[in-house]
């Protein structure tokens, strides 16, 4: 029989070795959260002036960190003339010894938009090597030239090791474009795909975002499958927000993605993952990660109990036997 001391030591070691598990609602104001782990710290990046940053040791207690930009990038001010430093929908990844943070600059409700890149060798502001280096613009959309919007970037690597950028908002849907191996420019000859879309009213002017309310693509790999999450309907309206998240699946990184019923996502398909309720006006713009052995859905929601204040929500992804994420239930 094991001694009491041995049992206590075993339990303690199990706690130390077990992956972090945290899910819940956190009272920090976020839009469009993305996350990454460096060492024993999780870093969260989200929409805000200069890009808002939080850190956590346990995915529960969050600490404000310095914003990424003290001043707007000069190229961004020249590209989007009414840009004032409010940067949208970042995406964070690690490649070749550096952290790659893609970000969006835009005029609201216009596709006068661009996606830029900033890199750093560490995410720890106390590290002497901490310094964000702006790599400039990667992609730009222009009214009347492009029927897509260059915001909401997300990087996925295909089966051959090539990086692709998924992005988009409204207009004619979510796009994916192939990048060069170091992820700093579009590859030539160019390869583009429409990975998800909803039907847009034909009579609308091309510069109008339209009524095909879809945005925020995020591609998550699990085993041999790739899952494309997108947000439907409307964000950023507080108590009147109608955001929800849907998903499709493919055995290739850039699709084609289909929902559980077999409808292609580029033909309006999407299986519901999470939607609002009496407490939450709308929930969406998600990212998805595996930390330890647990898969997480990270998103924001508009809290009706606090006049539509946006909050961070983290939920464990539970999977069906046939490999689909189960619908997430929110607290009332």
PDB file of C-alpha atoms in Angstrom, residues 175-302:
ATOM      1  CA  UNK A 175     -10.369  34.546 -49.435  1.00  0.00           C
ATOM      2  CA  UNK A 176      -7.105  32.648 -49.091  1.00  0.00           C
ATOM      3  CA  UNK A 177      -3.909  33.697 -50.850  1.00  0.00           C
ATOM      4  CA  UNK A 178      -0.604  31.852 -50.975  1.00  0.00           C
ATOM      5  CA  UNK A 179       2.431  33.565 -49.405  1.00  0.00           C
ATOM      6  CA  UNK A 180       6.141  33.164 -50.043  1.00  0.00           C
ATOM      7  CA  UNK A 181       7.887  30.795 -47.591  1.00  0.00           C
ATOM      8  CA  UNK A 182       9.092  33.561 -45.236  1.00  0.00           C
ATOM      9  CA  UNK A 183       5.483  34.827 -44.985  1.00  0.00           C
ATOM     10  CA  UNK A 184       6.260  38.449 -45.857  1.00  0.00           C
ATOM     11  CA  UNK A 185       4.640  38.769 -49.307  1.00  0.00           C
ATOM     12  CA  UNK A 186       2.190  37.181 -51.740  1.00  0.00           C
ATOM     13  CA  UNK A 187       3.727  34.333 -53.780  1.00  0.00           C
ATOM     14  CA  UNK A 188       4.082  34.647 -57.534  1.00  0.00           C
ATOM     15  CA  UNK A 189       2.423  33.455 -59.668  1.00  0.00           C
ATOM     16  CA  UNK A 190      -0.474  34.307 -57.403  1.00  0.00           C
ATOM     17  CA  UNK A 191      -2.844  31.629 -56.110  1.00  0.00           C
ATOM     18  CA  UNK A 192      -6.219  32.711 -54.693  1.00  0.00           C
ATOM     19  CA  UNK A 193      -9.225  30.801 -53.393  1.00  0.00           C
ATOM     20  CA  UNK A 194     -12.687  31.732 -52.133  1.00  0.00           C
ATOM     21  CA  UNK A 195     -13.057  29.585 -49.031  1.00  0.00           C
ATOM     22  CA  UNK A 196     -16.409  30.812 -47.670  1.00  0.00           C
ATOM     23  CA  UNK A 197     -19.127  33.196 -48.761  1.00  0.00           C
ATOM     24  CA  UNK A 198     -22.808  34.045 -48.367  1.00  0.00           C
ATOM     25  CA  UNK A 199     -25.123  35.278 -51.091  1.00  0.00           C
ATOM     26  CA  UNK A 200     -24.876  39.026 -51.691  1.00  0.00           C
ATOM     27  CA  UNK A 201     -27.690  41.104 -53.157  1.00  0.00           C
ATOM     28  CA  UNK A 202     -26.762  41.697 -56.777  1.00  0.00           C
ATOM     29  CA  UNK A 203     -28.025  45.267 -57.024  1.00  0.00           C
ATOM     30  CA  UNK A 204     -25.714  46.677 -54.326  1.00  0.00           C
ATOM     31  CA  UNK A 205     -22.909  49.031 -55.290  1.00  0.00           C
ATOM     32  CA  UNK A 206     -19.478  47.374 -55.288  1.00  0.00           C
ATOM     33  CA  UNK A 207     -18.137  49.729 -52.619  1.00  0.00           C
ATOM     34  CA  UNK A 208     -20.967  48.704 -50.264  1.00  0.00           C
ATOM     35  CA  UNK A 209     -19.983  45.942 -47.769  1.00  0.00           C
ATOM     36  CA  UNK A 210     -23.263  44.269 -48.678  1.00  0.00           C
ATOM     37  CA  UNK A 211     -25.693  42.065 -46.836  1.00  0.00           C
ATOM     38  CA  UNK A 212     -23.662  38.845 -47.007  1.00  0.00           C
ATOM     39  CA  UNK A 213     -22.602  39.183 -43.377  1.00  0.00           C
ATOM     40  CA  UNK A 214     -19.555  36.946 -42.996  1.00  0.00           C
ATOM     41  CA  UNK A 215     -16.041  37.629 -41.692  1.00  0.00           C
ATOM     42  CA  UNK A 216     -13.163  36.553 -39.442  1.00  0.00           C
ATOM     43  CA  UNK A 217     -11.915  33.258 -40.946  1.00  0.00           C
ATOM     44  CA  UNK A 218      -9.810  31.059 -38.676  1.00  0.00           C
ATOM     45  CA  UNK A 219      -8.468  27.671 -39.826  1.00  0.00           C
ATOM     46  CA  UNK A 220      -7.682  25.119 -37.104  1.00  0.00           C
ATOM     47  CA  UNK A 221      -5.944  21.805 -37.749  1.00  0.00           C
ATOM     48  CA  UNK A 222      -6.865  18.725 -35.707  1.00  0.00           C
ATOM     49  CA  UNK A 223      -5.361  15.400 -36.712  1.00  0.00           C
ATOM     50  CA  UNK A 224      -5.791  15.158 -40.502  1.00  0.00           C
ATOM     51  CA  UNK A 225      -8.711  17.583 -40.699  1.00  0.00           C
ATOM     52  CA  UNK A 226      -8.819  21.344 -41.088  1.00  0.00           C
ATOM     53  CA  UNK A 227     -11.727  23.322 -39.641  1.00  0.00           C
ATOM     54  CA  UNK A 228     -12.686  26.718 -41.039  1.00  0.00           C
ATOM     55  CA  UNK A 229     -14.494  28.849 -38.466  1.00  0.00           C
ATOM     56  CA  UNK A 230     -16.175  32.063 -39.624  1.00  0.00           C
ATOM     57  CA  UNK A 231     -18.476  34.585 -37.991  1.00  0.00           C
ATOM     58  CA  UNK A 232     -21.891  35.296 -39.441  1.00  0.00           C
ATOM     59  CA  UNK A 233     -24.048  38.377 -38.985  1.00  0.00           C
ATOM     60  CA  UNK A 234     -23.161  41.571 -37.119  1.00  0.00           C
ATOM     61  CA  UNK A 235     -20.614  42.533 -34.487  1.00  0.00           C
ATOM     62  CA  UNK A 236     -19.770  45.814 -32.805  1.00  0.00           C
ATOM     63  CA  UNK A 237     -23.355  46.879 -32.044  1.00  0.00           C
ATOM     64  CA  UNK A 238     -23.372  46.185 -28.321  1.00  0.00           C
ATOM     65  CA  UNK A 239     -26.782  44.910 -27.231  1.00  0.00           C
ATOM     66  CA  UNK A 240     -27.913  44.836 -30.873  1.00  0.00           C
ATOM     67  CA  UNK A 241     -25.077  42.551 -32.025  1.00  0.00           C
ATOM     68  CA  UNK A 242     -26.105  39.306 -33.735  1.00  0.00           C
ATOM     69  CA  UNK A 243     -22.740  37.567 -34.154  1.00  0.00           C
ATOM     70  CA  UNK A 244     -22.494  33.760 -34.267  1.00  0.00           C
ATOM     71  CA  UNK A 245     -19.807  31.249 -35.272  1.00  0.00           C
ATOM     72  CA  UNK A 246     -20.164  28.490 -37.869  1.00  0.00           C
ATOM     73  CA  UNK A 247     -17.691  25.886 -39.117  1.00  0.00           C
ATOM     74  CA  UNK A 248     -16.853  23.670 -42.058  1.00  0.00           C
ATOM     75  CA  UNK A 249     -14.290  20.923 -42.541  1.00  0.00           C
ATOM     76  CA  UNK A 250     -11.779  19.799 -45.154  1.00  0.00           C
ATOM     77  CA  UNK A 251      -8.906  17.350 -45.457  1.00  0.00           C
ATOM     78  CA  UNK A 252      -6.870  20.116 -47.119  1.00  0.00           C
ATOM     79  CA  UNK A 253      -5.685  23.333 -45.472  1.00  0.00           C
ATOM     80  CA  UNK A 254      -7.328  25.621 -47.992  1.00  0.00           C
ATOM     81  CA  UNK A 255     -10.461  23.605 -48.667  1.00  0.00           C
ATOM     82  CA  UNK A 256     -12.901  23.091 -50.143  1.00  0.00           C
ATOM     83  CA  UNK A 257     -14.660  23.246 -46.778  1.00  0.00           C
ATOM     84  CA  UNK A 258     -18.112  21.718 -46.318  1.00  0.00           C
ATOM     85  CA  UNK A 259     -20.480  21.704 -43.358  1.00  0.00           C
ATOM     86  CA  UNK A 260     -21.896  18.627 -41.664  1.00  0.00           C
ATOM     87  CA  UNK A 261     -24.720  18.439 -44.211  1.00  0.00           C
ATOM     88  CA  UNK A 262     -22.245  18.528 -47.092  1.00  0.00           C
ATOM     89  CA  UNK A 263     -22.964  22.109 -48.187  1.00  0.00           C
ATOM     90  CA  UNK A 264     -19.805  23.910 -49.365  1.00  0.00           C
ATOM     91  CA  UNK A 265     -18.924  26.959 -47.302  1.00  0.00           C
ATOM     92  CA  UNK A 266     -18.238  28.919 -50.473  1.00  0.00           C
ATOM     93  CA  UNK A 267     -21.906  28.308 -51.334  1.00  0.00           C
ATOM     94  CA  UNK A 268     -23.277  29.527 -48.011  1.00  0.00           C
ATOM     95  CA  UNK A 269     -22.679  26.429 -45.900  1.00  0.00           C
ATOM     96  CA  UNK A 270     -21.748  26.456 -42.219  1.00  0.00           C
ATOM     97  CA  UNK A 271     -22.585  24.398 -39.126  1.00  0.00           C
ATOM     98  CA  UNK A 272     -23.461  26.404 -36.024  1.00  0.00           C
ATOM     99  CA  UNK A 273     -20.856  26.310 -33.230  1.00  0.00           C
ATOM    100  CA  UNK A 274     -21.960  29.092 -30.877  1.00  0.00           C
ATOM    101  CA  UNK A 275     -24.571  31.843 -30.873  1.00  0.00           C
ATOM    102  CA  UNK A 276     -25.987  34.391 -28.457  1.00  0.00           C
ATOM    103  CA  UNK A 277     -28.771  33.921 -25.937  1.00  0.00           C
ATOM    104  CA  UNK A 278     -30.727  36.105 -23.507  1.00  0.00           C
ATOM    105  CA  UNK A 279     -27.477  37.018 -21.718  1.00  0.00           C
ATOM    106  CA  UNK A 280     -25.269  37.440 -24.798  1.00  0.00           C
ATOM    107  CA  UNK A 281     -26.375  39.679 -27.664  1.00  0.00           C
ATOM    108  CA  UNK A 282     -23.858  38.165 -30.052  1.00  0.00           C
ATOM    109  CA  UNK A 283     -20.687  36.068 -29.843  1.00  0.00           C
ATOM    110  CA  UNK A 284     -17.993  35.586 -32.427  1.00  0.00           C
ATOM    111  CA  UNK A 285     -14.714  36.434 -34.121  1.00  0.00           C
ATOM    112  CA  UNK A 286     -13.094  33.345 -32.705  1.00  0.00           C
ATOM    113  CA  UNK A 287      -9.694  31.727 -32.739  1.00  0.00           C
ATOM    114  CA  UNK A 288      -8.946  28.097 -31.817  1.00  0.00           C
ATOM    115  CA  UNK A 289      -5.938  26.419 -30.171  1.00  0.00           C
ATOM    116  CA  UNK A 290      -4.615  23.294 -28.532  1.00  0.00           C
ATOM    117  CA  UNK A 291      -2.913  24.029 -25.207  1.00  0.00           C
ATOM    118  CA  UNK A 292      -1.633  20.903 -23.485  1.00  0.00           C
ATOM    119  CA  UNK A 293      -4.115  18.262 -24.594  1.00  0.00           C
ATOM    120  CA  UNK A 294      -7.157  20.537 -24.584  1.00  0.00           C
ATOM    121  CA  UNK A 295      -8.711  22.320 -27.569  1.00  0.00           C
ATOM    122  CA  UNK A 296     -10.077  25.796 -26.899  1.00  0.00           C
ATOM    123  CA  UNK A 297     -12.398  28.197 -28.681  1.00  0.00           C
ATOM    124  CA  UNK A 298     -11.496  31.810 -27.867  1.00  0.00           C
ATOM    125  CA  UNK A 299     -13.927  34.593 -28.798  1.00  0.00           C
ATOM    126  CA  UNK A 300     -15.685  37.715 -27.579  1.00  0.00           C
ATOM    127  CA  UNK A 301     -19.299  38.263 -26.612  1.00  0.00           C
ATOM    128  CA  UNK A 302     -21.518  41.264 -25.879  1.00  0.00           C
TER     129      UNK A 302
END
